[in-house]
Amino acid sequence: MGNVVILFLIWTNQSLHTPMYFFLSNLSFLDILFTTVIAPQMLSNLLAEKKTISFPGCITQLYFYSFLGLVEFILLAVMSFDRYVAICNPLRYTVIMNGRVCFLMVLGCWLGAFLSVLCPTVIVTRLPFCRHAINHFFCDIAPLLEVACVNTDFIELLDFLISSLVILSSLTFTVVSYSYIISTILKFPSGQGRQKAFSTCASHITVVTIVYGSSIFMYVRPNQNYSLSFDKVAAILATVVTPLLNPFIYSLRNEKVKAVLKEALNSIFLYKHVA
């Protein structure tokens, strides 16, 4: 609901048609998809005695979970770059972050992630499986490889390389961007301005820490069959907690978004009163 509200506010209010809110709308849309891929099946399994999913459904869930996860990593890096340009190079912000550049950045996020997970997913569909029960609450690559009847070292290595490349490169880019941002904030003459900027950065860094921390723990390791029980805890952070926090941390704490939301609510109440 939080993400739906944010999408509605951004796309219906002209004052929010800026690069930052364009990226935030993509993050909200991404979180809606991410939650939809995992949460309904997970809740169904918690309530049902017989916890089942079809093989095509399992592979579809695996693909979209991996795909949307990679989109989020790249998108967070892009958003950190947007904030870097806005804070460290404000006079050239509108020139650098023009509409075409923003569109190409977002297109690169979705297209790059789409192609990155295609090969490992196709390989997993070709595997023979010895058991029909996986040790997880959704279809991820590690529990599927655990029940495969063949040696999966090559697939684990491929998944490790792709995960490491995308996660660590985007994390490095994000850390460098925020390092420059913090360095610039420290030079602000106004103490109130520094405090406000640090407050915003701290909330963003909280989300980045949760997303990257849980994902590095699960995927940036050569042996995917290691400690699936701990993986479940980390997966809850990535699939449930982060999509829940993102609307509040990135958007609903934003003064401009709060003002637009208040204006929209006042208009609704006024319409009902008149009606």
Coordinates of C-alpha atoms in Angstrom, one line a residue:
M1 CA 0.0 0.0 0.0
G2 CA 2.9 2.4 0.8
N3 CA 4.4 1.8 -2.6
V4 CA 1.1 2.2 -4.4
V5 CA 0.6 5.5 -2.6
I6 CA 4.1 6.7 -3.6
L7 CA 3.5 5.7 -7.3
F8 CA 0.2 7.5 -7.3
L9 CA 1.6 10.7 -5.8
I10 CA 4.7 10.8 -8.1
W11 CA 2.8 10.1 -11.3
T12 CA -0.1 12.5 -10.6
N13 CA 1.8 15.4 -9.2
Q14 CA 3.8 17.6 -11.6
S15 CA 6.1 18.9 -8.9
L16 CA 7.4 15.3 -8.3
H17 CA 8.4 14.8 -12.0
T18 CA 12.1 15.0 -11.3
P19 CA 15.0 12.5 -11.6
M20 CA 15.0 11.6 -7.9
Y21 CA 11.3 10.8 -7.8
F22 CA 11.5 9.0 -11.2
F23 CA 14.0 6.6 -9.6
L24 CA 11.9 6.3 -6.4
S25 CA 8.9 5.4 -8.5
N26 CA 10.9 2.6 -10.1
L27 CA 12.0 1.4 -6.6
S28 CA 8.4 1.4 -5.5
F29 CA 7.2 -0.5 -8.5
L30 CA 10.1 -2.9 -8.0
D31 CA 9.2 -3.5 -4.4
I32 CA 5.6 -4.2 -5.3
L33 CA 6.7 -6.9 -7.8
F34 CA 9.3 -8.3 -5.4
T35 CA 6.7 -8.7 -2.6
T36 CA 4.2 -10.2 -5.0
V37 CA 6.7 -12.8 -6.2
I38 CA 7.5 -14.1 -2.7
A39 CA 4.9 -13.1 0.0
P40 CA 1.6 -14.7 -1.3
Q41 CA 3.2 -18.2 -1.8
M42 CA 5.0 -17.8 1.6
L43 CA 1.8 -16.9 3.4
S44 CA -0.1 -19.7 1.7
N45 CA 2.6 -22.2 2.9
L46 CA 2.4 -20.9 6.5
L47 CA -1.4 -21.5 6.5
A48 CA -1.6 -24.7 4.5
E49 CA -0.8 -28.2 5.8
K50 CA 0.4 -29.3 2.3
K51 CA 3.1 -26.8 1.2
T52 CA 3.4 -27.3 -2.6
I53 CA 4.4 -25.4 -5.7
S54 CA 4.6 -26.7 -9.3
F55 CA 8.0 -27.0 -10.9
P56 CA 7.2 -24.3 -13.6
G57 CA 5.9 -22.1 -10.7
C58 CA 9.1 -22.7 -8.8
I59 CA 11.3 -21.9 -11.7
T60 CA 9.3 -18.7 -12.4
Q61 CA 9.6 -17.7 -8.8
L62 CA 13.3 -18.3 -8.9
Y63 CA 13.8 -16.3 -12.1
F64 CA 11.8 -13.3 -11.0
Y65 CA 13.2 -13.3 -7.5
S66 CA 16.8 -13.3 -8.9
F67 CA 15.9 -10.8 -11.6
L68 CA 14.2 -8.3 -9.3
G69 CA 16.9 -8.7 -6.7
L70 CA 19.6 -7.7 -9.2
V71 CA 17.5 -4.8 -10.4
E72 CA 17.4 -3.4 -6.8
F73 CA 21.2 -3.6 -6.4
I74 CA 21.8 -1.7 -9.6
L75 CA 19.0 0.8 -9.0
L76 CA 20.3 1.6 -5.5
A77 CA 23.7 2.4 -7.1
V78 CA 22.0 4.6 -9.7
M79 CA 20.1 6.4 -6.9
S80 CA 23.3 7.0 -5.0
F81 CA 24.8 8.5 -8.1
D82 CA 21.8 10.8 -8.5
R83 CA 22.2 12.0 -4.9
Y84 CA 25.9 12.5 -5.5
V85 CA 25.3 14.7 -8.5
A86 CA 22.6 16.6 -6.7
I87 CA 24.7 17.3 -3.6
C88 CA 28.2 17.5 -5.0
N89 CA 27.5 19.1 -8.4
P90 CA 24.2 20.9 -8.0
L91 CA 24.7 23.5 -10.7
R92 CA 25.0 20.9 -13.4
Y93 CA 22.4 18.5 -11.9
T94 CA 19.7 19.2 -14.5
V95 CA 22.2 18.9 -17.4
I96 CA 23.8 15.7 -16.2
M97 CA 20.6 14.0 -15.0
N98 CA 18.4 14.9 -17.9
G99 CA 15.3 12.8 -19.0
R100 CA 17.2 10.7 -21.6
V101 CA 20.0 9.8 -19.1
C102 CA 17.6 8.8 -16.4
F103 CA 15.6 6.7 -18.8
L104 CA 18.7 4.9 -20.1
M105 CA 20.0 4.3 -16.5
V106 CA 16.7 2.7 -15.5
L107 CA 16.5 0.7 -18.7
G108 CA 20.1 -0.5 -18.0
C109 CA 19.0 -1.6 -14.5
W110 CA 16.1 -3.8 -15.8
L111 CA 17.7 -5.1 -19.0
G112 CA 21.1 -5.9 -17.4
A113 CA 19.4 -7.8 -14.5
F114 CA 17.1 -9.6 -17.0
L115 CA 20.0 -10.9 -19.1
S116 CA 22.3 -11.7 -16.1
V117 CA 19.9 -14.3 -14.5
L118 CA 18.7 -15.9 -17.7
C119 CA 21.6 -18.3 -18.2
P120 CA 21.7 -19.7 -14.6
T121 CA 17.9 -20.2 -14.5
V122 CA 17.9 -22.0 -17.8
I123 CA 20.7 -24.4 -16.6
V124 CA 18.7 -25.1 -13.4
T125 CA 15.6 -26.1 -15.4
R126 CA 17.8 -28.9 -17.1
L127 CA 18.9 -30.4 -13.8
P128 CA 17.6 -33.8 -12.6
F129 CA 16.3 -33.7 -9.0
C130 CA 16.6 -36.5 -6.4
R131 CA 14.0 -35.1 -4.0
H132 CA 10.9 -33.0 -4.4
A133 CA 11.1 -31.1 -1.2
I134 CA 13.4 -28.0 -0.7
N135 CA 14.6 -26.6 2.6
H136 CA 13.3 -23.0 2.1
F137 CA 10.1 -21.0 2.1
F138 CA 10.5 -20.0 -1.5
C139 CA 12.4 -21.3 -4.6
D140 CA 15.9 -20.0 -4.5
I141 CA 18.9 -21.4 -6.3
A142 CA 20.7 -22.8 -3.2
P143 CA 17.9 -25.1 -2.0
L144 CA 17.3 -26.3 -5.5
L145 CA 21.0 -27.1 -6.1
E146 CA 20.9 -29.0 -2.8
V147 CA 18.4 -31.5 -4.1
A148 CA 20.0 -31.9 -7.5
C149 CA 21.2 -35.4 -8.5
V150 CA 24.3 -34.2 -10.3
N151 CA 27.4 -32.3 -9.5
T152 CA 26.5 -28.6 -9.3
D153 CA 29.9 -27.0 -8.9
F154 CA 29.8 -25.3 -12.2
I155 CA 26.4 -23.7 -11.6
E156 CA 27.5 -22.7 -8.1
L157 CA 30.6 -21.0 -9.5
L158 CA 28.6 -19.3 -12.3
D159 CA 26.0 -18.0 -9.7
F160 CA 28.8 -16.9 -7.4
L161 CA 30.6 -15.0 -10.2
I162 CA 27.4 -13.2 -11.3
S163 CA 26.3 -12.4 -7.8
S164 CA 29.8 -11.1 -6.8
L165 CA 30.1 -9.0 -10.0
V166 CA 26.7 -7.3 -9.6
I167 CA 26.5 -7.1 -5.8
L168 CA 30.0 -6.0 -5.0
S169 CA 30.4 -3.6 -8.0
S170 CA 27.1 -1.9 -7.2
L171 CA 28.0 -1.8 -3.5
T172 CA 31.4 -0.3 -4.3
F173 CA 29.8 2.3 -6.5
T174 CA 27.2 3.1 -3.8
V175 CA 29.9 3.4 -1.0
V176 CA 32.1 5.7 -3.1
S177 CA 29.1 7.9 -4.0
Y178 CA 28.0 8.2 -0.3
S179 CA 31.6 8.9 0.7
Y180 CA 31.7 11.9 -1.6
I181 CA 28.3 13.0 -0.4
I182 CA 29.3 12.8 3.3
S183 CA 32.6 14.6 2.5
T184 CA 30.6 17.4 0.8
I185 CA 28.0 17.6 3.6
L186 CA 30.8 18.2 6.1
K187 CA 31.7 21.3 4.3
F188 CA 28.2 22.8 4.6
P189 CA 28.4 26.1 6.5
S190 CA 24.9 25.6 8.1
G191 CA 24.7 23.1 11.0
Q192 CA 21.0 22.6 10.4
G193 CA 21.7 21.8 6.7
R194 CA 24.3 19.3 7.7
Q195 CA 22.0 17.6 10.2
K196 CA 19.1 17.4 7.7
A197 CA 21.4 15.9 5.0
F198 CA 23.0 13.5 7.4
S199 CA 19.5 12.4 8.5
T200 CA 18.6 11.6 4.9
C201 CA 21.9 9.8 4.2
A202 CA 21.6 7.7 7.4
S203 CA 18.2 6.4 6.5
H204 CA 19.4 5.5 2.9
I205 CA 22.5 3.8 4.3
T206 CA 20.3 1.8 6.6
V207 CA 18.4 0.3 3.7
V208 CA 21.7 -0.2 1.7
T209 CA 23.2 -2.1 4.7
I210 CA 20.2 -4.4 5.1
V211 CA 19.9 -5.1 1.3
Y212 CA 23.6 -5.7 0.7
G213 CA 24.4 -7.3 4.0
S214 CA 21.7 -10.0 3.7
S215 CA 22.5 -10.6 0.0
I216 CA 26.3 -10.9 0.4
F217 CA 25.7 -13.4 3.2
M218 CA 23.5 -15.5 1.0
Y219 CA 25.1 -15.3 -2.4
V220 CA 28.7 -14.0 -2.4
R221 CA 30.2 -17.3 -1.4
P222 CA 31.4 -20.2 -3.6
N223 CA 29.4 -23.0 -1.8
Q224 CA 25.7 -22.3 -2.1
N225 CA 24.7 -25.3 0.2
Y226 CA 26.2 -23.7 3.3
S227 CA 23.8 -23.0 6.2
L228 CA 20.4 -22.8 4.5
S229 CA 18.8 -22.2 7.9
F230 CA 20.7 -18.9 8.3
D231 CA 19.8 -18.1 4.7
K232 CA 16.1 -18.1 5.6
V233 CA 16.6 -15.4 8.2
A234 CA 18.7 -13.3 5.7
A235 CA 16.0 -13.9 3.0
I236 CA 13.3 -12.5 5.3
L237 CA 15.3 -9.3 5.6
A238 CA 15.7 -9.1 1.8
T239 CA 12.1 -10.2 0.8
V240 CA 9.9 -8.8 3.5
V241 CA 11.7 -6.2 5.7
T242 CA 13.4 -4.2 3.0
P243 CA 10.2 -3.7 0.8
L244 CA 8.4 -2.7 3.9
L245 CA 11.0 -0.1 5.0
N246 CA 11.7 1.4 1.5
P247 CA 8.5 3.5 1.2
F248 CA 9.0 5.1 4.6
I249 CA 12.8 5.6 4.4
Y250 CA 13.1 6.8 0.8
S251 CA 9.8 8.6 0.3
L252 CA 7.3 9.1 3.1
R253 CA 10.0 10.7 5.3
N254 CA 10.6 13.2 2.5
E255 CA 9.1 16.7 3.3
K256 CA 8.0 17.3 -0.3
V257 CA 6.3 13.9 -0.5
K258 CA 4.6 14.5 2.8
A259 CA 3.4 17.9 1.6
V260 CA 2.0 16.4 -1.6
L261 CA 0.3 13.5 0.4
K262 CA -1.3 16.0 2.8
E263 CA -2.5 18.0 -0.1
A264 CA -4.0 14.9 -1.7
L265 CA -5.7 13.8 1.5
N266 CA -7.1 17.3 2.0
S267 CA -8.5 17.3 -1.5
I268 CA -10.2 13.9 -0.9
F269 CA -11.8 15.0 2.4
L270 CA -12.9 18.3 0.8
Y271 CA -14.5 16.4 -2.1
K272 CA -16.3 14.1 0.3
H273 CA -17.5 17.0 2.4
V274 CA -18.8 18.8 -0.7
A275 CA -20.4 15.6 -2.0

